Every structure is written in structure tokens, then in C-alpha cells.
């Protein structure tokens, strides 16, 4: 029995179950209580405290920007968690569609394409996990180590909780510290698993488009009536396949549109804040953390944009693929169907976030441009003060 | 004794360029007659020796740049020179790593289809593309040699000095430097004597070979584009006879008494085997082809409506269909060739544009300091013209490809398709739809190679120049 397509998401499932956002078809009795408590404590409370903190921070640009570093990521994590809670049913439909007949493979070559896609998804998860966990651990463990070894005062790594009194902070410094590091770790895990899942979906769409490309190229014509009939049936089956892929794409867009919109809106602000933090005078290990953090943030928007561009390119290539088959000797119905399909294929399949940001390299370039503009603006304000 | 190597397709056409590439030291080891181990080893040693010499001299230039980085003008001038020759190093490495895809692109046109009706047109356009490729090669070789000669000549004018920033007084002093075409660091003294002569000869070799390395690879790219464009011209040229063939065999033309007379010269036609599409054995005379003047209404219509209501015999219908098939297969072949060219050379174009952009920015800054007709002005303008010329070189051919491929649709429309058979009209429709999107060469999907790119580069240089002039 061929391995299922969605096996590559197994590790994502495990993490989602732990993080309280994914319940199987027959969940444990108390799972929903567990997930509600987990999310309230580690996500909602965390963000509420963070937001309250902003009111109590003194109104200086340096300090505000220092606090903002994690806040924007928290917002995008919040949007992702809400997406998963609200769109639970549609997510289950995605998995059902991936396993349906339309997306199954027939030939060796198609199996190879799919296999390569799955391997890539798993490998990408490992790379991103490695980088994020390293960045996270270096950032959160260095204050603790400095406190334990050098007896330096413990600085809260994420948020300075300035609304609490000094004595409160002193007595409860370790519990607050652990709450913050555990919370930021879980947020990182949310980010990691949901982003890699979304990317995995895009890679599977690309694999399906590749398979369809191969199928179109191999459409044969025939000499007698039955062969010609067969070839039209083959073409129609491929056209159905294309429709299925298109429907899948719009379902994915439906589910992730809001979170993509939030993520992309935050993206240029996040990069600008990172760039600005580089200019502040901070210790060396903070620079290393900043560099890896900015790298991850850039990758977080570049990779979806890159693969979104690839989806658009591959769907346009389908019209050349069908031109490359042996259509000249085929029947008239075949040619009519082919023409209509090419008209459709000339408009690319794209995924759009919030009806504004379509996933493409052009969006990525404009985000980087606006990040740099915000950065120069902030610098100007800072030098004027 | 070297036996002539059997080559076909693009390799035959581009053989002079390939031989020049091999002579210049690229890692091109195919297309030799004898591939015995000894000779291959000798060729590899030859290429590696060139690569080593060029890279060593480039590193010497880099060391010189690092040595004199304190003074801004000196640093800018040295950076421009280093970037200028970075093209050669990049192209050398690029070819070495990508030689497989170059061989694949050169082999794309090894088997091409043919049709007895269109061989003459095919040969004519092939000849045109060959002559254009030769002319391009001669022109680029001539320009390269001219650049080297003018560079060496310019060395003997002006004062041969170097700018140093004096640390104490913070002003620039001049220090005598060897009168060589390029500023580089050498482990031996080069002010005069044997060291000077050796360095001079080494630099002439470096100039000639590094420019040849970069330019010849661009020539191969542009020759491919010339070939693809001429194939598209051929396809456009045969569209009209194709339509006329299908129209002549198909259209009911009420042309008086001719209509009802059975031609006495009608031989019994050999009906071809439906499976065997090889039509060469069947058609032998002009009459068989039915290629008479359109005004006369073509060959007499045979109203034996056994299989086909339009009056075509099976033989004539197959002729029209085979011509259409030839056209479509040839077009698909050209699309494959262009895709292969884009895959092979796209990344090299991206690197070229990146390096050229930085070079041109610095050159715009240098150009603001021109204060008269002197050596400085000539060398800055020379660098500018050469760099812009390199970019223009491939932009113009990329643009021609875009124009040719999108004009196929107009050619398909401008022939008399309304007289053609059903099949011909369907064919025209599909071709028009396919050719609406022009075939482009993209630099690794970042930009399209066209005159728009050149215009934006030129516009950017002029803008920087104007802004910097204002700031002074």
C-alpha cells in the first residue's frame, strides 16, 4: 500500500496536539479543557500582559523599540492560533482532499515527484527547527547563566513587565523568568509548526502541478476512433485534476488568508525594529541573537513568497505543457478543449493574503523596501531627539 | 593527424566560437576529434594553466587595492578595475561548473525535423543565421583586440602616478608608480628593468585573455539567440505558403467551366498508408503537390466526395496535415531551445548585471570628476562605454527574441487563414493563443533580458551622475 501523502505532516500533528490546537477525530475526553487552559495561560494571558506593559514603559524611542521586538511576532502567533481554532473543520477537509482520488499518483515518475516533495518538507522542518531552537535557547539562557554564574541581575528576556512593582519583580523573578521563557518557547513552536505546515501545503500543490505537467505532456493522439476517444477522456481527466488543484488552492487561501495578512503587515515592522535594534548599543551575544532572529524573520516571509511565485510560474507552464503534446493529429474536440484550458491556464494560480498581499517575490521586495524606509525614518527621529 | 570531428546542429554552426573558447582557456573539453587520455590531459593542463595565471593576477590586483585603500579616488579607481575583471573570473568559474548544461543546449538542435515543401526556406534562414553569427563573432573579436590595444596605448600617455593620502597633513600626495596598464602588486620590483618588461607582458596577456573569456561566452549566448530568432523567421515565412496549401486544396472556388472538367492528366494516385507519415516517396512532381498559382483557383477540384466533403483527396489532406505538423514540431523545438538557453545562461546574466550595476554606480561618481580632455577622461569614458556595451550586447538580442516570438501571432493572423481548411483554422487559433506570451530569457527570474533593462540601467547611471554633480 502506497504511503499516504500526508505522512510528512506527522511531526506537525504531534506538536499541534501538544500545543492544544489540534484534536484528532476521537479526542481524549479532557482534551478540550487542556487546550483551552493551555491557550489561555500561555497565549492570551501572555499577550495581555505584554500589551499592558506598553502603557507603563517610559516614552522613549529606544526603550519602546526594545520592547516591540517580540510583540509583533506575538501578534502573528496569536492570529495563527485563532486561525487553527476557528477553522478546525476546514483544516480537516484539507487532509481529506489530499488523500482523495484526484490527488493520487499513477506512474513511477509521478511517485518520484511526490516523494521528492515529501522529503523536502521534512528536511525543511528540521532545518527551521534547528535554527529557531538555537536562536531561542541562546537568547533565553544567557541571562539565566549570567545570573547564576556571574551573579548579574536577572533581566527578563522578553518583556520587562514594568507595570509590576520592583519588590514584586524581585521576589518572583525566577517564576516570572521561567514563565516568559516557556511562553516564548511555545510561541516559537507554534510559529515553526504552522509555518512549515503552510509551506508543506504549497509544496504539495507544486508537486501536483508538476504531475499534471507530466500528464499533459504525455497525452497521446490516436489513429482510429477508439484511440481518439481515449485521448479526449485523458485530457478531460487532466482538466478535472486541474480543477481539483484550483479548488484546493482556494481552500488553502480561505483558511490562511487572515494569518497571512497579519504576518505580512507585521513583517516590515519586525524587520525595521530588528534593524533599529542593531544600532542601539547592546552586548555582543545580543547581536548574535538579533542577527539570527532577523534572519529567521526574513526567511519567514521570503520562503512563502518564493514558493508562491513558483506556484504562479508552474501553473502558467501548464499551457506550454499541453502545447508540447501531440495535438496536431488529434480530434477536433480535443483541440477545442485544449484551447479553452489554455485560456484558463494563462491566468496563474495564486494565493493571496487578505485580498491585498499576493504571495510573490514582488511582495517580498516591497516589504523589504518599506522596512528599510521605516528604518531610515526611525533613525531620523532618533537623531532629531 | 587530426581527423575532423563529426558535429551536427548548433555545434557545427558555432565551431569557430567553440574553438576560440577552447583557445582562450575555458574548460571546454568536448568536440575534439581524438579523445585519447594524453590529449585530454594536455587540454586540461592548458585550461588550468590559464585559469591559474588569470586568478593569480586578479589576486595581485586585489592585494594592490587593499594596500592603497586609504585614499578615496585611488580606492574607487581600483575597485572599478577589480569589478571590471570580476566578469572574467565569474564567467570562467560559471562555465566550469555549468559545462554540462552548455553541452546540453548545444545538443538541443541535433535532430531537427524536415518537410520537403519547406527545405528551401529552412536552408535560407539557416544560412542567414550562420552569416549573422559569424559577423557577430568577428565584431566582438575586433572590439576586444581594439580595447586591448587602446588600453595599452593609453598607458603611455599622462603621468604614471599613484595617489596616496598623507596621514599627517590629510591631503593627497602623488607617488611615482610603474607605467603599466593595470595597477597590481608584484613580489618583484617593477619600476624598471627585467621586472618591468615581464610585468608588462603578463598584463597584456591578462588583458587579452580575460576580456576574451568574458566576451566569447556572451557571443555564444547571443549566437544561440540569433539562431532561435532566424528559426522563428523561418516559421513566420512558411505560414503563408502553408495557408495557401491548405486553401488551394480545400476551398471551393467557383471558377467557370474549369470546374466541371475532369483533368486528363490525372494519374491514379497512390493512396498512402495511413500509418506511415513518410510522404517523401509519394510526391514526386510539382503537380502532385498541387502548388499552382492561387489566382487560377489551384488544381482542379476533384468532386469525388468519398471520405471528405471538402473535396480533398486523402493524399492532399495528409499533405496539409503533415505541413501543419512540421510547423508545430519546429515551433516546439524552438521553445525547447529557448528554455534550455535560459536555464543555462540565466544565472550568469544575473551575476553580470549585479557586478555591472555596482561598476556603473562607481563610474558615475568617477565621471563627475572629469575636468578636461586627458587620460583620466578617456579611461573613464572607455570603461563606461565598454560596460554599457556589454549590457547592450545581450539586451539587444534578448529584445529581438521577444519581438520575433510575439510577432508569430501577427504572421499567423496576416496570412489568409479564412480560406484555409477547418484544421488549418484550428491550428492558427491554437498558435495565436500560444504565441501571445513572448518567449523571454530571464536572469534567474529576477529580470527579463530586453531593451527595457538596458534603458533602466542607462537611466539609473544618468540619474546618479546628475545627482552627484548637484552635490558637488
mmCIF file of C-alpha atoms in Angstrom, chain A residues 223 306 313 316 319-329 332 335-336 338-343 346 361, chain B residues 274-275 277 321 324-325 327-329 331-332 335-336 422-423 426-427 429-431 433-434 436-437 445-446:
data_model
loop_
_atom_site.group_PDB
_atom_site.id
_atom_site.type_symbol
_atom_site.label_atom_id
_atom_site.label_comp_id
_atom_site.label_asym_id
_atom_site.label_seq_id
_atom_site.Cartn_x
_atom_site.Cartn_y
_atom_site.Cartn_z
ATOM 1 C CA UNK A 223 -5.312 6.972 -35.400
ATOM 2 C CA UNK A 306 9.292 32.295 -3.178
ATOM 3 C CA UNK A 313 5.085 30.070 -12.687
ATOM 4 C CA UNK A 316 1.482 29.140 -16.344
ATOM 5 C CA UNK A 319 -0.205 25.910 -21.136
ATOM 6 C CA UNK A 320 3.186 25.135 -22.716
ATOM 7 C CA UNK A 321 2.953 21.580 -21.441
ATOM 8 C CA UNK A 322 -0.280 20.939 -23.267
ATOM 9 C CA UNK A 323 1.119 22.590 -26.392
ATOM 10 C CA UNK A 324 4.001 20.134 -26.257
ATOM 11 C CA UNK A 325 1.795 17.104 -26.523
ATOM 12 C CA UNK A 326 0.884 15.569 -29.859
ATOM 13 C CA UNK A 327 -2.212 17.621 -30.571
ATOM 14 C CA UNK A 328 -1.896 18.155 -34.313
ATOM 15 C CA UNK A 329 -3.243 14.758 -35.195
ATOM 16 C CA UNK A 332 -11.383 18.481 -33.175
ATOM 17 C CA UNK A 335 -8.350 20.858 -29.776
ATOM 18 C CA UNK A 336 -11.384 22.800 -28.601
ATOM 19 C CA UNK A 338 -7.279 22.331 -25.244
ATOM 20 C CA UNK A 339 -7.890 25.917 -26.329
ATOM 21 C CA UNK A 340 -10.323 26.551 -23.517
ATOM 22 C CA UNK A 341 -7.929 25.113 -20.997
ATOM 23 C CA UNK A 342 -5.055 27.261 -22.251
ATOM 24 C CA UNK A 343 -7.229 30.344 -21.815
ATOM 25 C CA UNK A 346 -2.858 31.736 -18.811
ATOM 26 C CA UNK A 361 8.632 37.838 -4.978
ATOM 27 C CA UNK B 274 -2.446 5.951 -43.144
ATOM 28 C CA UNK B 275 0.071 4.995 -40.516
ATOM 29 C CA UNK B 277 3.558 9.573 -42.441
ATOM 30 C CA UNK B 321 -1.701 17.901 -42.161
ATOM 31 C CA UNK B 324 0.998 21.733 -40.089
ATOM 32 C CA UNK B 325 2.680 19.030 -38.054
ATOM 33 C CA UNK B 327 5.321 23.733 -38.323
ATOM 34 C CA UNK B 328 4.147 22.810 -34.835
ATOM 35 C CA UNK B 329 7.001 20.429 -34.143
ATOM 36 C CA UNK B 331 7.931 25.638 -33.083
ATOM 37 C CA UNK B 332 8.026 23.290 -30.088
ATOM 38 C CA UNK B 335 10.598 26.741 -27.488
ATOM 39 C CA UNK B 336 12.710 23.923 -26.066
ATOM 40 C CA UNK B 422 -11.074 23.662 -40.683
ATOM 41 C CA UNK B 423 -7.937 22.030 -39.496
ATOM 42 C CA UNK B 426 -7.905 25.435 -35.605
ATOM 43 C CA UNK B 427 -4.164 25.348 -35.990
ATOM 44 C CA UNK B 429 -6.166 29.613 -33.380
ATOM 45 C CA UNK B 430 -4.028 27.439 -31.138
ATOM 46 C CA UNK B 431 -0.821 29.016 -32.402
ATOM 47 C CA UNK B 433 -3.121 31.624 -28.324
ATOM 48 C CA UNK B 434 0.241 30.069 -27.591
ATOM 49 C CA UNK B 436 0.583 35.691 -27.171
ATOM 50 C CA UNK B 437 3.106 35.231 -24.421
ATOM 51 C CA UNK B 445 13.628 35.022 -12.788
ATOM 52 C CA UNK B 446 14.664 38.413 -11.434
#
